[in-house]
Short mmCIF file of C-alpha atoms and ligand atoms in Angstrom, two decimals:
data_model
loop_
_atom_site.label_atom_id
_atom_site.label_comp_id
_atom_site.label_asym_id
_atom_site.label_seq_id
_atom_site.Cartn_x
_atom_site.Cartn_y
_atom_site.Cartn_z
CA MET A 1 -48.82 -44.02 20.81
CA LEU A 2 -46.77 -40.85 21.07
CA GLU A 3 -44.75 -40.19 17.92
CA LEU A 4 -41.55 -39.60 19.84
CA GLU A 5 -39.34 -39.35 16.73
CA ASP A 6 -41.37 -36.34 15.62
CA ILE A 7 -41.59 -34.54 18.99
CA GLN A 8 -38.69 -32.28 19.94
CA ALA A 9 -36.59 -33.50 22.87
CA GLY A 10 -37.13 -30.11 24.53
CA VAL A 11 -40.80 -30.97 25.04
CA LEU A 12 -40.47 -34.17 27.04
CA ARG A 13 -36.93 -34.77 28.22
CA PRO A 14 -36.03 -33.59 31.73
CA ARG A 15 -32.93 -31.45 31.79
CA PRO A 16 -29.72 -33.16 32.89
CA VAL A 17 -28.16 -32.51 36.31
CA PRO A 18 -25.68 -30.87 36.26
CA TYR A 19 -26.44 -28.81 33.18
CA ALA A 20 -25.21 -26.06 30.91
CA ALA A 21 -27.84 -24.24 28.86
CA THR A 22 -28.07 -21.40 26.37
CA TYR A 23 -31.05 -19.50 25.02
CA ILE A 24 -30.57 -17.60 21.77
CA VAL A 25 -33.22 -15.35 20.26
CA LEU A 26 -33.22 -14.95 16.48
CA ARG A 27 -34.96 -12.36 14.31
CA ILE A 28 -36.11 -13.25 10.82
CA ASP A 29 -35.58 -10.28 8.49
CA ASP A 30 -36.11 -12.22 5.31
CA ARG A 31 -38.90 -14.74 4.80
CA ARG A 32 -36.91 -17.04 2.54
CA ALA A 33 -34.01 -17.10 4.97
CA GLY A 34 -36.51 -17.91 7.75
CA ARG A 35 -37.76 -20.91 5.82
CA GLU A 36 -34.22 -22.09 5.13
CA LEU A 37 -33.60 -21.73 8.87
CA MET A 38 -36.56 -24.05 9.52
CA ARG A 39 -35.14 -26.62 7.08
CA ARG A 40 -31.74 -26.54 8.75
CA ALA A 41 -33.31 -26.59 12.21
CA SER A 42 -35.24 -29.76 11.32
CA ARG A 43 -31.87 -31.47 10.82
CA VAL A 44 -30.29 -30.12 13.99
CA VAL A 45 -32.95 -30.36 16.66
CA ALA A 46 -33.12 -33.58 18.67
CA SER A 47 -36.22 -35.73 18.87
CA ALA A 48 -37.72 -37.12 22.06
CA ALA A 49 -36.96 -40.70 20.95
CA HIS A 50 -33.91 -42.56 22.27
CA THR A 51 -34.24 -41.10 25.74
CA ASN A 52 -31.57 -43.42 27.07
CA SER A 53 -28.83 -42.69 24.58
CA PRO A 54 -25.89 -40.84 26.21
CA ALA A 55 -25.49 -38.69 23.10
CA GLY A 56 -29.12 -37.71 23.66
CA ASP A 57 -28.08 -35.84 26.80
CA ALA A 58 -27.06 -32.80 24.75
CA TRP A 59 -29.68 -31.34 22.51
CA VAL A 60 -30.87 -28.25 20.70
CA SER A 61 -34.50 -27.29 20.30
CA ALA A 62 -36.19 -24.54 18.35
CA SER A 63 -39.43 -22.72 19.09
CA ILE A 64 -41.24 -19.91 17.32
CA SER A 65 -43.25 -16.95 18.57
CA PHE A 66 -46.47 -15.77 16.93
CA GLN A 67 -44.54 -12.89 15.36
CA GLY A 68 -42.05 -15.48 14.12
CA LEU A 69 -44.80 -17.50 12.41
CA LYS A 70 -45.95 -14.29 10.75
CA ALA A 71 -42.41 -13.49 9.62
CA LEU A 72 -42.29 -16.96 8.03
CA GLY A 73 -45.45 -16.20 6.09
CA VAL A 74 -47.72 -18.79 7.71
CA PRO A 75 -51.18 -18.31 6.13
CA PRO A 76 -53.77 -16.31 8.15
CA ASP A 77 -56.25 -19.18 8.63
CA SER A 78 -53.46 -21.19 10.21
CA LEU A 79 -52.31 -18.27 12.38
CA ASP A 80 -55.88 -17.85 13.63
CA SER A 81 -55.98 -21.46 14.79
CA PHE A 82 -53.31 -20.97 17.50
CA ALA A 83 -54.26 -20.38 21.14
CA TRP A 84 -55.39 -16.78 21.55
CA GLU A 85 -52.94 -16.13 24.42
CA PHE A 86 -50.11 -17.18 22.11
CA GLN A 87 -51.42 -14.88 19.37
CA GLN A 88 -51.44 -11.96 21.80
CA GLY A 89 -47.94 -12.62 23.11
CA MET A 90 -46.60 -12.24 26.64
CA VAL A 91 -46.49 -8.43 26.73
CA ALA A 92 -50.23 -8.20 26.13
CA ARG A 93 -50.79 -10.68 28.95
CA ALA A 94 -48.69 -8.73 31.51
CA GLY A 95 -51.71 -7.57 33.52
CA ALA A 96 -53.15 -11.08 33.78
CA LEU A 97 -49.75 -12.52 34.73
CA GLY A 98 -49.00 -9.94 37.43
CA ASP A 99 -46.02 -8.53 35.52
CA THR A 100 -46.51 -5.08 37.00
CA GLY A 101 -44.36 -2.29 38.45
CA GLU A 102 -40.68 -3.19 38.20
CA SER A 103 -41.71 -6.42 36.41
CA SER A 104 -43.74 -4.65 33.72
CA PRO A 105 -42.74 -4.96 30.05
CA ALA A 106 -41.57 -1.33 29.98
CA ASN A 107 -38.68 -2.44 32.22
CA TRP A 108 -37.82 -5.68 30.40
CA GLU A 109 -34.42 -6.38 28.95
CA HIS A 110 -34.27 -5.31 25.30
CA PRO A 111 -35.28 -6.85 22.85
CA LEU A 112 -37.49 -9.12 24.99
CA GLY A 113 -41.08 -7.99 24.73
CA THR A 114 -40.60 -6.50 21.24
CA PRO A 115 -42.04 -7.95 18.03
CA ASP A 116 -38.44 -8.85 17.01
CA VAL A 117 -38.40 -12.04 19.08
CA HIS A 118 -39.09 -14.67 16.39
CA VAL A 119 -37.24 -17.89 17.14
CA VAL A 120 -35.78 -19.17 20.41
CA VAL A 121 -32.99 -21.72 20.07
CA THR A 122 -32.30 -23.61 23.29
CA GLY A 123 -29.20 -25.73 23.87
CA LEU A 124 -29.06 -28.04 26.86
CA ALA A 125 -26.24 -30.41 27.87
CA PRO A 126 -24.61 -31.95 30.95
CA ASP A 127 -21.57 -29.64 30.64
CA ALA A 128 -20.16 -26.65 28.73
CA ARG A 129 -18.09 -28.82 26.37
CA ARG A 130 -21.04 -30.87 25.15
CA LEU A 131 -23.23 -27.75 25.02
CA GLU A 132 -20.65 -26.05 22.79
CA ALA A 133 -20.64 -29.06 20.44
CA ALA A 134 -24.46 -29.04 20.23
CA LEU A 135 -24.52 -25.26 19.71
CA GLU A 136 -21.87 -25.44 17.02
CA ARG A 137 -24.30 -27.53 14.94
CA ALA A 138 -27.07 -25.02 15.62
CA ARG A 139 -24.88 -22.05 14.72
CA LYS A 140 -24.25 -23.53 11.30
CA ALA A 141 -27.99 -23.41 10.82
CA TYR A 142 -28.29 -19.66 11.33
CA GLN A 143 -24.91 -17.97 11.17
CA GLU A 144 -24.30 -18.09 7.44
CA LEU A 145 -27.83 -17.03 6.67
CA PRO A 146 -28.16 -13.37 5.76
CA GLY A 147 -31.61 -12.31 6.89
CA ILE A 148 -31.35 -14.13 10.24
CA THR A 149 -29.88 -12.17 13.17
CA ALA A 150 -29.11 -13.37 16.69
CA ILE A 151 -30.41 -10.57 18.92
CA TRP A 152 -30.26 -11.91 22.49
CA ARG A 153 -28.51 -14.64 24.40
CA GLN A 154 -28.66 -15.98 27.92
CA ASP A 155 -26.20 -18.54 29.24
CA CYS A 156 -27.20 -20.66 32.21
CA TYR A 157 -25.26 -23.21 34.23
CA THR A 158 -25.60 -25.28 37.38
CA LEU A 159 -24.37 -23.34 40.39
CA PRO A 160 -21.55 -25.03 42.36
CA THR A 161 -24.16 -25.97 44.98
CA GLU A 162 -26.41 -27.54 42.30
CA ARG A 163 -29.23 -25.46 43.82
CA GLU A 164 -31.11 -22.44 42.50
CA HIS A 165 -30.07 -18.98 43.78
CA PHE A 166 -32.27 -18.93 46.90
CA GLY A 167 -30.45 -22.12 47.89
CA PHE A 168 -33.07 -24.82 47.15
CA ARG A 169 -32.60 -28.02 45.18
CA ASP A 170 -34.77 -27.61 42.06
CA GLY A 171 -35.99 -29.83 39.24
CA ILE A 172 -37.38 -32.51 41.55
CA SER A 173 -41.10 -32.84 40.81
CA HIS A 174 -42.25 -33.73 37.28
CA PRO A 175 -45.51 -35.23 36.09
CA ALA A 176 -45.49 -38.65 34.45
CA VAL A 177 -46.72 -38.45 30.85
CA ASP A 178 -48.55 -41.43 29.32
CA GLY A 179 -46.53 -43.04 26.55
CA SER A 180 -43.44 -40.84 26.92
CA GLY A 181 -41.24 -43.55 28.41
CA ILE A 182 -40.05 -40.98 30.94
CA PRO A 183 -41.00 -42.02 34.46
CA GLY A 184 -42.75 -39.54 36.72
CA THR A 185 -41.38 -38.66 40.15
CA ASN A 186 -44.39 -39.50 42.33
CA SER A 187 -45.79 -43.03 42.06
CA ARG A 188 -48.93 -41.89 43.91
CA GLU A 189 -49.94 -39.67 41.00
CA ARG A 190 -51.48 -41.30 37.94
CA PRO A 191 -49.65 -40.42 34.71
CA LEU A 192 -51.26 -37.59 32.78
CA LYS A 193 -52.67 -38.06 29.31
CA ALA A 194 -50.13 -37.05 26.66
CA GLY A 195 -52.55 -34.45 25.23
CA GLU A 196 -51.94 -32.32 28.33
CA PHE A 197 -48.48 -31.59 26.95
CA VAL A 198 -48.28 -32.55 23.29
CA LEU A 199 -50.76 -31.31 20.69
CA GLY A 200 -52.65 -33.89 18.67
CA TYR A 201 -53.37 -36.38 21.47
CA ARG A 202 -56.21 -37.03 23.92
CA ASP A 203 -56.00 -34.92 27.07
CA GLU A 204 -57.43 -35.25 30.60
CA MET A 205 -60.81 -33.91 29.42
CA GLY A 206 -61.15 -36.94 27.13
CA GLY A 207 -61.03 -34.94 23.91
CA PHE A 208 -58.25 -33.41 21.85
CA PRO A 209 -56.77 -30.01 22.75
CA PRO A 210 -57.36 -27.38 20.08
CA THR A 211 -54.53 -28.12 17.67
CA PRO A 212 -53.20 -25.49 15.26
CA ARG A 213 -54.15 -26.11 11.65
CA PRO A 214 -53.14 -27.74 9.42
CA GLU A 215 -52.36 -30.96 11.26
CA ALA A 216 -48.95 -31.06 9.57
CA LEU A 217 -48.06 -27.93 11.55
CA GLY A 218 -49.86 -28.51 14.84
CA ARG A 219 -49.43 -32.21 15.53
CA ASN A 220 -46.60 -33.12 17.93
CA GLY A 221 -46.03 -29.47 18.82
CA ALA A 222 -46.31 -27.86 22.26
CA TYR A 223 -46.53 -24.37 23.69
CA ILE A 224 -43.46 -23.11 25.54
CA VAL A 225 -43.30 -20.20 27.94
CA PHE A 226 -39.93 -18.50 28.49
CA ARG A 227 -39.49 -16.14 31.43
CA LYS A 228 -36.26 -14.57 32.61
CA LEU A 229 -36.83 -14.17 36.36
CA TYR A 230 -34.35 -12.08 38.33
CA GLN A 231 -33.93 -13.26 41.94
CA HIS A 232 -33.30 -10.74 44.70
CA VAL A 233 -31.17 -13.06 46.81
CA ALA A 234 -29.99 -10.43 49.32
CA ALA A 235 -33.59 -9.35 49.98
CA PHE A 236 -34.62 -12.99 50.51
CA ARG A 237 -31.82 -13.55 53.03
CA GLN A 238 -32.56 -10.25 54.80
CA TYR A 239 -36.20 -11.22 55.07
CA LEU A 240 -35.40 -14.58 56.67
CA LYS A 241 -33.04 -12.87 59.12
CA ALA A 242 -35.53 -10.17 60.05
CA ASN A 243 -38.33 -12.68 60.69
CA ALA A 244 -36.53 -15.52 62.45
CA SER A 245 -33.88 -15.18 65.11
CA ARG A 246 -31.71 -18.30 65.14
CA PRO A 247 -30.25 -19.86 61.94
CA GLU A 248 -32.38 -23.02 62.43
CA GLU A 249 -35.51 -20.87 62.59
CA GLN A 250 -34.48 -19.11 59.40
CA GLU A 251 -34.09 -22.47 57.70
CA LEU A 252 -37.54 -23.53 58.91
CA LEU A 253 -39.08 -20.27 57.65
CA ALA A 254 -37.43 -20.75 54.24
CA ALA A 255 -38.74 -24.32 54.15
CA LYS A 256 -42.26 -23.20 55.06
CA MET A 257 -42.21 -20.67 52.22
CA MET A 258 -41.03 -23.29 49.70
CA GLY A 259 -42.65 -26.46 51.09
CA ARG A 260 -39.24 -28.17 51.00
CA TRP A 261 -36.03 -27.77 52.94
CA ARG A 262 -33.20 -26.35 50.90
CA SER A 263 -31.84 -29.89 50.53
CA GLY A 264 -35.01 -30.76 48.59
CA ALA A 265 -36.45 -32.84 51.44
CA PRO A 266 -40.22 -32.18 51.51
CA LEU A 267 -41.86 -30.88 54.69
CA ALA A 268 -44.57 -33.42 53.95
CA LEU A 269 -42.13 -36.22 54.85
CA CYS A 270 -39.89 -34.48 57.42
CA PRO A 271 -41.74 -31.50 58.90
CA PHE A 272 -39.48 -30.77 61.89
CA HIS A 273 -35.93 -31.04 60.64
CA ASP A 274 -34.07 -31.34 57.38
CA ASP A 275 -33.08 -34.74 56.01
CA PRO A 276 -30.46 -34.16 53.29
CA GLN A 277 -30.34 -37.85 52.36
CA LEU A 278 -34.06 -37.81 51.68
CA GLY A 279 -33.69 -34.55 49.75
CA ALA A 280 -31.10 -36.13 47.45
CA ASP A 281 -32.99 -39.40 46.90
CA PRO A 282 -35.07 -39.23 43.70
CA ARG A 283 -36.98 -42.38 44.69
CA ARG A 284 -38.32 -40.78 47.85
CA ASN A 285 -38.12 -36.98 47.65
CA ASN A 286 -41.39 -36.56 45.74
CA GLU A 287 -43.42 -39.47 47.15
CA PHE A 288 -46.19 -37.65 48.97
CA LEU A 289 -49.69 -36.26 48.85
CA TYR A 290 -51.40 -33.78 51.18
CA ALA A 291 -55.04 -34.72 51.81
CA GLU A 292 -54.72 -37.69 54.11
CA ASP A 293 -52.42 -36.38 56.83
CA ASP A 294 -51.99 -32.65 56.21
CA SER A 295 -55.26 -31.20 54.99
CA ILE A 296 -54.79 -28.01 57.07
CA GLY A 297 -51.16 -27.50 56.08
CA TYR A 298 -49.49 -27.91 59.47
CA LYS A 299 -46.59 -29.54 57.68
CA THR A 300 -46.68 -27.94 54.23
CA PRO A 301 -48.51 -24.59 54.35
CA ALA A 302 -51.20 -24.31 51.69
CA GLY A 303 -49.57 -21.00 50.69
CA SER A 304 -46.07 -22.46 50.18
CA HIS A 305 -44.61 -22.43 46.66
CA ILE A 306 -44.83 -26.13 45.90
CA ARG A 307 -48.31 -26.63 47.40
CA ARG A 308 -49.65 -23.64 45.51
CA THR A 309 -48.15 -24.66 42.18
CA ASN A 310 -49.26 -28.29 42.57
CA PRO A 311 -51.80 -28.84 45.36
CA ARG A 312 -51.78 -32.57 44.48
CA ASP A 313 -54.80 -34.15 46.21
CA ALA A 314 -55.49 -31.24 48.61
CA ALA A 315 -59.05 -29.90 48.59
CA VAL A 316 -58.98 -26.88 46.27
CA PRO A 317 -61.63 -25.67 43.84
CA GLY A 318 -61.33 -27.27 40.41
CA ILE A 319 -59.35 -30.24 39.16
CA VAL A 320 -55.62 -30.07 39.90
CA ARG A 321 -54.74 -32.44 37.03
CA LEU A 322 -55.93 -29.84 34.52
CA HIS A 323 -53.28 -27.37 35.71
CA ARG A 324 -50.09 -29.40 35.69
CA MET A 325 -47.03 -28.31 33.82
CA ILE A 326 -43.68 -29.55 32.63
CA ARG A 327 -41.05 -27.12 33.95
CA ARG A 328 -37.42 -26.51 33.15
CA GLY A 329 -35.60 -24.06 35.37
CA THR A 330 -31.97 -23.15 34.66
CA ALA A 331 -29.95 -20.67 36.73
CA PHE A 332 -28.12 -17.67 35.29
CA GLY A 333 -25.60 -15.34 36.90
CA PRO A 334 -23.02 -15.85 39.65
CA PRO A 335 -24.13 -17.01 43.10
CA LEU A 336 -24.24 -14.36 45.83
CA PRO A 337 -21.55 -15.63 48.22
CA GLU A 338 -22.83 -17.45 51.29
CA GLY A 339 -23.78 -15.15 54.15
CA VAL A 340 -23.73 -11.91 52.12
CA LEU A 341 -26.78 -9.79 52.89
CA GLU A 342 -26.13 -6.83 50.59
CA ASP A 343 -26.94 -6.90 46.90
CA ASP A 344 -23.87 -6.79 44.63
CA GLY A 345 -25.77 -5.64 41.54
CA ALA A 346 -25.11 -8.87 39.56
CA ASP A 347 -27.69 -10.22 37.15
CA ARG A 348 -28.80 -13.56 38.63
CA GLY A 349 -31.92 -15.66 38.62
CA LEU A 350 -33.82 -18.41 36.90
CA MET A 351 -34.69 -18.89 33.24
CA PHE A 352 -38.11 -20.44 33.71
CA ALA A 353 -39.55 -22.56 30.93
CA PHE A 354 -43.00 -24.13 30.87
CA VAL A 355 -44.10 -26.80 28.40
CA GLY A 356 -47.73 -27.74 27.81
CA ALA A 357 -50.64 -27.98 25.39
CA HIS A 358 -52.81 -25.41 27.18
CA LEU A 359 -51.32 -21.97 27.82
CA GLY A 360 -54.51 -20.71 29.41
CA ARG A 361 -55.54 -23.47 31.76
CA GLN A 362 -51.99 -24.50 32.65
CA PHE A 363 -49.35 -21.74 32.81
CA GLU A 364 -51.64 -18.69 32.94
CA PHE A 365 -54.00 -20.32 35.42
CA VAL A 366 -51.21 -21.33 37.80
CA GLN A 367 -49.58 -17.90 37.54
CA SER A 368 -52.74 -15.87 38.07
CA GLU A 369 -54.93 -18.07 40.32
CA TRP A 370 -52.45 -20.07 42.35
CA ILE A 371 -49.33 -17.86 42.50
CA ASN A 372 -50.82 -14.38 42.45
CA SER A 373 -53.98 -15.00 44.47
CA GLY A 374 -54.90 -16.63 47.76
CA ALA A 375 -58.60 -17.05 47.04
CA PHE A 376 -58.30 -20.76 46.14
CA ILE A 377 -56.94 -21.55 49.62
CA GLY A 378 -59.19 -19.10 51.43
CA ALA A 379 -56.28 -16.71 51.99
CA GLY A 380 -57.67 -13.63 50.26
CA ASP A 381 -54.95 -11.62 48.54
CA ALA A 382 -51.99 -13.61 49.91
CA LYS A 383 -49.59 -14.52 47.09
CA ASP A 384 -46.80 -17.00 46.49
CA PRO A 385 -44.02 -15.99 48.92
CA ILE A 386 -41.30 -17.21 46.51
CA SER A 387 -42.27 -16.56 42.92
CA ARG A 388 -44.81 -13.75 42.61
CA THR A 389 -43.58 -10.93 40.37
CA SER A 390 -46.20 -8.30 41.18
CA ASP A 391 -45.52 -5.19 43.26
CA GLU A 392 -48.21 -5.37 45.92
CA ALA A 393 -46.86 -6.42 49.32
CA GLY A 394 -47.85 -9.98 50.19
CA SER A 395 -48.76 -11.89 53.32
CA PHE A 396 -48.01 -15.48 54.26
CA SER A 397 -49.66 -17.71 56.81
CA ILE A 398 -47.99 -20.67 58.53
CA PRO A 399 -50.62 -22.92 60.16
CA ARG A 400 -49.59 -23.75 63.75
CA ARG A 401 -51.31 -24.75 66.97
CA PRO A 402 -52.79 -22.93 68.81
CA ILE A 403 -52.71 -20.03 66.32
CA ALA A 404 -51.23 -19.55 62.86
CA LYS A 405 -48.15 -17.38 62.37
CA ARG A 406 -48.92 -14.59 59.95
CA LEU A 407 -46.23 -12.66 58.09
CA HIS A 408 -47.20 -9.34 56.58
CA GLY A 409 -45.44 -6.94 54.24
CA LEU A 410 -43.70 -9.73 52.39
CA PRO A 411 -41.55 -8.07 49.71
CA ARG A 412 -41.30 -9.41 46.19
CA PHE A 413 -38.15 -11.48 45.72
CA VAL A 414 -38.52 -12.15 41.98
CA VAL A 415 -38.62 -9.60 39.16
CA MET A 416 -39.67 -10.46 35.63
CA ARG A 417 -37.04 -9.37 33.11
CA GLY A 418 -38.72 -10.51 29.91
CA GLY A 419 -39.96 -13.50 27.99
CA GLU A 420 -42.31 -14.76 25.31
CA TYR A 421 -44.90 -17.37 24.44
CA CYS A 422 -43.59 -19.76 21.81
CA PHE A 423 -44.65 -22.83 19.89
CA MET A 424 -42.25 -25.77 19.60
CA PRO A 425 -43.24 -27.56 16.39
CA GLY A 426 -42.64 -31.23 15.65
CA LEU A 427 -39.82 -32.10 13.28
CA ARG A 428 -42.19 -32.68 10.34
CA ALA A 429 -43.79 -29.33 11.08
CA LEU A 430 -40.39 -27.61 10.83
CA ARG A 431 -40.11 -29.05 7.32
CA TRP A 432 -43.69 -27.96 6.58
CA LEU A 433 -42.68 -24.41 7.53
CA ALA A 434 -39.58 -24.69 5.34
CA ASP A 435 -41.71 -25.75 2.37
CA LEU A 436 -44.39 -23.05 2.62
CA PRO A 437 -45.28 -21.86 -0.90
CA THR A 438 -43.88 -18.44 -1.76
C1 LIG B 501 -37.55 -17.52 40.47
C2 LIG B 501 -38.72 -18.11 40.60
C3 LIG B 501 -38.85 -19.54 41.07
C4 LIG B 501 -38.07 -20.28 41.90
C5 LIG B 501 -36.79 -19.86 42.61
C6 LIG B 501 -38.67 -21.60 41.98
C7 LIG B 501 -38.14 -22.65 42.72
C8 LIG B 501 -38.73 -23.87 42.87
C9 LIG B 501 -38.21 -24.94 43.66
C10 LIG B 501 -36.92 -24.89 44.47
C11 LIG B 501 -39.08 -25.98 43.60
C12 LIG B 501 -39.00 -27.32 44.33
C13 LIG B 501 -38.30 -28.35 43.55
C14 LIG B 501 -39.20 -29.22 42.69
O1 LIG B 501 -40.26 -29.62 43.15
O2 LIG B 501 -38.84 -29.47 41.54
C15 LIG B 501 -40.17 -25.57 42.71
C16 LIG B 501 -41.25 -26.36 42.35
C17 LIG B 501 -42.22 -25.97 41.46
N1 LIG B 501 -42.35 -24.74 40.87
FE1 LIG B 501 -41.12 -23.16 41.11
N2 LIG B 501 -39.80 -21.62 41.22
C18 LIG B 501 -39.96 -20.39 40.64
C19 LIG B 501 -40.98 -19.99 39.80
C20 LIG B 501 -42.03 -20.76 39.43
C21 LIG B 501 -43.11 -20.34 38.57
C22 LIG B 501 -43.22 -18.96 37.94
C23 LIG B 501 -43.96 -21.40 38.43
C24 LIG B 501 -45.25 -21.54 37.64
C25 LIG B 501 -45.82 -20.61 36.95
C26 LIG B 501 -43.40 -22.50 39.21
C27 LIG B 501 -43.96 -23.75 39.29
C28 LIG B 501 -43.46 -24.78 40.05
C29 LIG B 501 -44.06 -26.11 40.10
C30 LIG B 501 -45.28 -26.59 39.32
C31 LIG B 501 -43.28 -26.85 40.99
C32 LIG B 501 -43.47 -28.32 41.38
C33 LIG B 501 -44.48 -28.42 42.49
C34 LIG B 501 -44.76 -29.86 42.85
O3 LIG B 501 -45.04 -30.64 41.94
O4 LIG B 501 -44.71 -30.19 44.03
N3 LIG B 501 -42.25 -22.07 39.80
N4 LIG B 501 -39.93 -24.28 42.30
#
């Protein structure tokens, strides 16, 4: 059984729709203050239990970077037991993640990418009023603590369209997790073992994922990846216009790149025209697989964003179930008004968050092998047309009869602006951190 009362809500609970969210980065300048912060956080953060309570719709969670654990004085043998990617931090992994050129750490927003990022406090609620109330409780935990400084903040909110900035409905597809009480979105996929996402439980390999020591610290924790991704909306619109003549063709091209129409309706279920009712229907909009009727990708190209990031039952090397992830995307910045094709210089994009027990075989694998490479689908160096952050120009192939349509010189539409690998401890573990001997 999953110990839901000990697992932070931020690990398992899907974000509400609509939503308001805030990410606050804290620096620990004084070890004792850091430990007091952990004690207060353990009283403020929400647990994953009571998923149906309305009050449970607004919650605060706290996660800690490797530098943060060091600042708290976690003993070396415990530090060494964390995943090595986490120990290195996101900057050191930039090459592997394709964070190059404009996306490279040298260009990140300060202080992201510096050793000052210690704790990330996330507030999530259905609206600004309830977010403010949840944050007020969190602020009490850090504001009157000399030795703790808030050094960065990002506010996010649902756009009026309830879509992300490129215009697509997001937050549709989520894996079902055994024992979480939270239903999955695709009844054709078997729920995943809880150990894929929460440390201390059996995973899909049949064993237990390497859990940080001691158990009091590692159990019921999860790794979290934060990435601030800038979206070049004008460039995306210009690209659609330059490569498709009529508006309907532009919509089809956008859908082929994503694997879904902007309404959320999957190409797998309506390949020729959009079906907004299907897109909005959570009982139907994720009910599909690929192998049986679309092995080639005539409906959903193998290189589209959603088929790359979750090939489901399509024939790809390896075992797809070992590379699933819990995602939380929240939009920041004002929308670029409809129809505008010139950039207005505003900061807009997606705060991407990944949750899982395996940084390497989940997030890093998907980012490097499925998003930034085409080898797994026999497409050489073709990359994800939506979410790659690397500089090299991409290509994209749309299977068609008699011959595929190939698009070359695909620009990058997403730029990485900074982020970090964090660990979201269980509630008991927060108290363990608070009680570390001096
Ligand atoms: C700004 C960048 C991104 C945008 C605009 C974006 C947008 C979207 C949208 C609109 C969907 C379809 C809705 C849904 O299925 O929930 C989606 C699905 C998904 N995205 Fe992204 N995404 C971005 C970056 C990423 C990154 C960096 C990753 C992984 C490293 C990722 C992984 C996924 C996964 C796993 C799915 C679900 C696929 C499925 O189960 O069918 N996305 N994304």
